[in-house]
XYZ file of C-alpha atoms in Angstrom:
381
model
C 98.427 112.714 53.948
C 94.931 113.777 54.269
C 93.812 110.184 53.464
C 96.057 108.748 56.168
C 95.016 111.193 58.765
C 91.239 110.484 58.025
C 91.988 106.862 58.055
C 93.845 107.132 61.495
C 91.058 109.299 62.704
C 88.431 106.747 61.758
C 90.655 103.686 63.140
C 90.824 105.665 66.528
C 86.842 106.287 66.479
C 86.305 102.741 65.808
C 88.842 101.671 68.781
C 87.178 104.256 70.959
C 83.782 102.808 70.090
C 84.832 99.096 70.643
C 86.405 100.212 74.121
C 83.118 101.848 75.015
C 81.130 99.046 73.954
C 83.522 96.641 75.972
C 83.230 98.853 78.980
C 79.393 98.950 78.814
C 79.155 95.063 78.322
C 81.421 94.557 81.515
C 79.274 97.275 83.369
C 75.990 95.177 82.426
C 77.694 91.931 83.264
C 78.773 93.269 86.707
C 75.437 94.666 87.572
C 73.950 93.718 90.805
C 70.215 94.046 91.755
C 69.554 94.176 95.602
C 66.194 93.519 96.865
C 65.276 93.379 100.727
C 62.099 93.015 102.774
C 60.514 96.317 103.842
C 61.038 95.424 107.575
C 64.748 94.699 107.302
C 66.045 98.184 108.311
C 63.447 98.280 111.221
C 64.367 94.699 112.434
C 68.227 95.924 112.503
C 67.140 99.019 114.437
C 64.970 97.121 117.031
C 67.869 94.770 117.641
C 70.383 97.429 117.733
C 72.782 95.617 115.340
C 74.344 95.869 111.967
C 75.555 92.888 109.856
C 78.845 92.279 108.459
C 79.220 89.683 105.585
C 81.631 88.549 102.818
C 81.946 87.425 99.313
C 85.065 85.903 97.992
C 83.584 85.916 94.630
C 83.208 89.630 94.399
C 86.381 90.378 96.798
C 83.978 92.409 99.134
C 83.322 92.913 102.789
C 79.785 94.130 102.927
C 78.162 96.116 105.972
C 74.419 96.524 106.279
C 72.926 98.958 109.041
C 70.264 101.485 109.513
C 70.032 105.084 108.991
C 68.273 107.733 111.052
C 65.803 108.088 108.020
C 64.837 104.642 108.697
C 66.196 103.222 105.499
C 68.647 100.491 105.031
C 72.225 101.339 104.813
C 74.715 99.235 102.753
C 78.558 99.858 102.364
C 81.227 97.754 100.785
C 84.886 97.702 100.497
C 87.296 95.646 98.135
C 89.455 92.899 99.687
C 90.641 90.125 97.465
C 88.824 86.925 98.322
C 87.166 88.128 101.259
C 86.377 85.199 103.495
C 85.946 84.785 107.235
C 84.957 87.741 109.345
C 84.119 88.309 113.045
C 84.380 91.172 115.423
C 82.302 93.652 117.501
C 81.640 97.461 117.746
C 85.448 98.155 118.027
C 87.265 95.857 115.896
C 86.951 93.398 112.840
C 89.268 90.400 111.751
C 88.841 89.523 108.266
C 90.708 86.783 106.330
C 91.543 87.334 102.667
C 93.294 85.685 99.700
C 96.838 86.019 101.553
C 96.192 88.067 104.730
C 94.699 88.445 107.956
C 93.321 91.800 108.251
C 92.422 93.623 111.358
C 90.246 96.677 111.146
C 89.776 99.270 113.792
C 86.811 101.558 114.542
C 88.552 105.036 114.700
C 85.443 107.026 116.149
C 84.938 107.871 119.726
C 81.712 107.046 121.385
C 78.853 109.291 120.313
C 81.084 110.730 117.399
C 79.847 110.514 113.889
C 81.536 110.663 110.558
C 79.704 112.915 107.961
C 76.908 113.318 110.483
C 75.716 109.852 109.541
C 78.244 106.910 110.413
C 78.687 105.764 114.087
C 81.418 103.453 113.198
C 84.302 103.815 110.601
C 86.498 100.530 110.419
C 89.954 101.015 108.941
C 92.462 98.430 108.071
C 95.420 98.731 110.566
C 97.324 95.686 110.268
C 97.411 93.236 107.345
C 99.515 90.177 108.304
C 100.474 88.175 105.395
C 99.757 84.354 105.662
C 100.208 83.236 102.065
C 97.388 81.405 100.159
C 96.464 79.057 102.903
C 92.567 78.982 101.738
C 91.647 80.952 105.034
C 88.164 80.107 106.037
C 86.616 81.151 109.315
C 88.031 82.953 112.137
C 87.590 83.344 115.971
C 88.928 85.389 118.881
C 90.237 83.885 122.155
C 89.352 85.180 125.438
C 92.809 86.686 125.542
C 92.455 88.454 122.222
C 94.418 85.868 120.203
C 93.104 85.183 116.866
C 92.261 81.487 115.669
C 91.589 80.689 112.120
C 90.815 77.711 109.828
C 93.728 76.853 107.562
C 91.670 74.758 105.054
C 94.543 73.945 102.540
C 96.569 72.532 105.405
C 93.617 70.737 107.179
C 94.184 72.586 110.482
C 93.475 75.215 113.064
C 96.141 78.103 113.341
C 97.186 81.014 115.173
C 99.179 83.973 113.628
C 103.021 83.760 113.959
C 105.283 86.634 114.261
C 107.897 84.977 112.116
C 106.339 82.340 109.871
C 103.066 82.158 107.931
C 101.078 80.423 110.614
C 101.287 78.561 113.849
C 99.380 75.084 113.730
C 97.579 74.363 117.003
C 95.353 71.594 116.050
C 94.349 69.305 113.202
C 91.865 66.193 113.301
C 93.143 62.811 114.194
C 92.428 61.387 110.916
C 94.871 63.885 109.328
C 98.349 62.169 109.260
C 100.496 65.237 108.278
C 100.328 68.933 107.454
C 100.372 69.276 103.896
C 98.808 71.766 101.323
C 96.365 69.299 100.019
C 92.904 70.233 101.408
C 92.150 66.852 102.318
C 89.115 66.850 104.353
C 87.946 70.542 103.481
C 88.130 71.756 107.001
C 86.040 74.840 107.010
C 83.972 76.217 110.015
C 84.807 77.168 113.628
C 82.617 77.539 116.574
C 84.172 79.186 119.790
C 82.878 78.541 123.283
C 83.695 80.603 126.161
C 86.636 82.205 124.252
C 88.156 79.106 123.107
C 87.963 76.962 119.764
C 85.642 74.026 120.582
C 84.015 72.608 117.424
C 84.884 72.599 113.733
C 83.016 71.255 110.463
C 84.572 69.171 107.635
C 83.253 67.790 104.471
C 84.656 64.265 105.274
C 87.361 62.481 107.013
C 89.456 62.093 103.975
C 93.480 61.953 104.562
C 94.268 62.116 100.723
C 94.710 65.191 98.517
C 91.333 66.797 97.563
C 89.553 63.596 98.973
C 86.570 65.626 100.058
C 85.232 66.298 96.563
C 84.245 62.698 96.280
C 82.365 62.497 99.537
C 80.248 65.767 99.683
C 76.859 64.075 99.856
C 76.819 62.666 103.319
C 80.328 62.063 104.973
C 80.311 65.512 106.568
C 81.429 65.724 110.385
C 81.305 67.866 113.391
C 84.452 67.513 115.518
C 84.978 68.493 119.158
C 88.492 70.126 119.084
C 89.232 69.407 122.801
C 88.361 65.809 122.745
C 88.779 64.970 119.149
C 85.383 63.283 119.221
C 83.144 63.416 116.391
C 79.803 64.718 117.667
C 77.810 64.373 114.373
C 78.429 62.857 111.220
C 76.518 61.922 108.019
C 76.124 65.559 106.953
C 76.220 67.036 103.686
C 78.957 69.716 103.437
C 78.471 71.146 106.849
C 79.496 74.859 107.489
C 79.494 77.498 110.045
C 79.094 75.876 113.413
C 78.119 78.429 116.185
C 77.304 77.766 119.992
C 74.300 79.888 121.138
C 72.218 79.496 124.217
C 73.612 76.101 124.988
C 73.204 74.512 121.671
C 75.438 73.866 118.813
C 74.015 75.145 115.556
C 75.272 74.174 112.249
C 74.344 74.649 108.394
C 73.922 71.637 106.711
C 74.875 73.049 103.396
C 74.426 70.402 100.822
C 70.684 70.292 101.861
C 70.010 73.984 102.525
C 69.282 73.353 106.364
C 69.661 75.201 109.347
C 69.667 72.951 112.506
C 71.411 71.977 115.699
C 73.340 69.020 116.972
C 71.731 66.556 119.492
C 74.744 65.604 121.491
C 73.289 62.704 123.013
C 72.134 60.989 119.854
C 74.976 62.637 117.744
C 72.626 63.684 115.117
C 71.762 66.913 113.113
C 68.236 68.152 113.914
C 66.859 70.507 111.004
C 64.903 73.598 111.881
C 64.439 75.391 108.532
C 65.128 74.886 104.876
C 66.668 77.775 102.828
C 66.786 77.854 99.126
C 70.175 78.178 98.586
C 73.798 76.606 99.596
C 73.694 77.718 103.287
C 77.121 79.129 104.425
C 77.709 81.897 106.859
C 75.791 82.055 110.036
C 75.422 84.407 113.028
C 73.024 84.143 115.903
C 71.287 86.986 117.874
C 68.830 86.536 120.437
C 66.032 84.270 118.790
C 67.180 84.869 115.259
C 69.640 83.196 112.642
C 71.047 85.183 110.099
C 72.089 82.970 107.147
C 74.102 83.515 103.998
C 72.862 81.793 100.929
C 74.723 80.892 97.740
C 73.736 79.613 94.372
C 75.137 76.118 93.639
C 78.441 76.532 91.883
C 79.051 74.413 88.799
C 80.775 71.172 89.809
C 81.656 71.584 93.556
C 78.164 72.384 94.822
C 76.145 70.926 92.214
C 74.538 67.277 92.249
C 73.711 67.651 96.047
C 70.309 66.878 97.619
C 69.690 70.815 97.679
C 69.292 70.509 93.832
C 66.325 68.228 94.064
C 64.812 69.875 97.236
C 64.600 73.111 95.277
C 63.226 71.317 92.203
C 60.485 69.737 94.679
C 59.583 73.159 95.788
C 59.577 74.813 92.268
C 62.129 77.294 93.585
C 65.272 78.780 92.433
C 68.225 79.071 94.394
C 69.198 82.633 96.230
C 72.159 84.541 96.985
C 71.616 86.876 99.905
C 70.844 86.643 103.584
C 67.758 85.244 105.369
C 66.773 86.056 108.916
C 65.163 83.135 110.522
C 63.019 82.655 113.776
C 64.731 79.979 116.060
C 61.363 79.323 117.445
C 59.283 78.750 114.408
C 61.971 78.201 111.548
C 60.084 80.912 109.530
C 61.951 83.609 107.359
C 61.050 86.953 109.291
C 63.360 89.226 107.135
C 65.647 88.953 103.971
C 67.982 90.573 101.459
C 68.721 89.122 98.078
C 71.246 89.727 95.291
C 70.706 88.991 91.681
C 73.250 89.523 88.909
C 77.021 89.371 89.123
C 77.198 88.242 92.815
C 76.226 84.571 93.260
C 78.097 83.481 96.421
C 78.423 84.698 99.993
C 80.892 83.142 102.717
C 80.578 84.410 106.291
C 78.274 86.367 108.204
C 78.939 88.398 111.509
C 76.548 90.487 113.876
C 77.735 93.753 115.234
C 75.921 94.611 118.354
C 75.481 98.180 119.221
C 76.273 99.340 115.608
C 73.900 101.514 113.493
C 75.363 102.724 110.403
C 79.170 101.637 109.884
C 81.443 102.564 107.165
C 84.591 100.600 106.218
C 87.405 101.676 103.941
C 89.294 99.306 101.668
C 93.210 99.339 101.795
C 93.129 100.269 98.021
C 90.568 102.793 98.094
C 91.064 106.647 97.111
C 89.654 107.669 100.426
C 92.087 105.710 102.508
C 95.039 107.897 101.431
C 94.200 110.920 102.864
C 91.932 109.519 105.833
C 94.419 110.233 108.840
C 93.500 109.931 112.446
C 95.993 110.710 115.109
C 95.980 109.295 118.868
C 96.099 111.722 121.740
C 99.686 112.924 121.852
C 101.887 111.681 125.025
C 102.350 115.070 126.248
C 98.454 115.728 126.787
C 98.474 113.427 129.740
C 95.204 111.739 131.038
C 93.810 108.423 130.697
C 94.022 108.538 126.799
C 97.644 109.552 126.653
C 99.552 107.308 124.239
C 96.262 105.444 123.146
């Protein structure tokens, strides 16, 4: 009996040791190093903005801002396959693996949480869409959400009854089918309406875009169905800013704008990475960079350009001057995170916090509207 007990004890110790070793290995594999330019926090403070960005690879929504101590503040929340994000100081919309999430800031003006955070974004509605390969998202001037449904090659709005309500598809797409035919991905809103989209190609067969990543990319006018630019390499993230349509030519690692008369892409800056996720604020562009993924993102012109410049691909953010094309600030990830998706500027936000739907904190984080019987302007709100 003593021998058996000793043997069992040794086996338990061995199992504990293996479990601990596996945990340490997983922890090491998941390690993320974050580096950033010394002036990034000061830049955000001077511009009076924070930045939201996503990574479907890590399944996280990230918020970076600036604290009272002048230091950079970074917060994150878990959302499965976090994709398109847009919003402002009061509300965020986020697309995930199967849902459209609405997050509300629950703090009143001049109110602080923990004497530090000026905004706390809490998920208040999670509408299930199914796995439609949700990409970018915009908000109409009437508040209705529009999003890119990449799997079905169309633009959609939420439906009260069904998974989605299609509102537009490219002319070259013959039918709605769950086939990701052209890899429709980016959305530019103009005056509160969906105006421009990007697609990797004009293919009308299942998964047809994968063979046309190098120079078949298009930018399409949603209202007229006109192709306003073509010959691009995996274009993403169209944005209308100061009278110009800005686009990321992801396969070449470039930021540029579309010359509408000549229907061509005009490059402004090269970035060392697969460019995807773009926000414009004043005279600056904030760009998301990803490391080329094996298979889908490899073999593009970006690979050769990086080789020519003797550079490694980045994962992170770069803030670029629209006037000069120079990098003025940056944030870089190394380690387990290699891909980002979308980027959004939050004007008037200093140091925001967000809670994930599965976090421990959200279970007891209860906020209450003013009761109806109190009266006044905020009654029932």
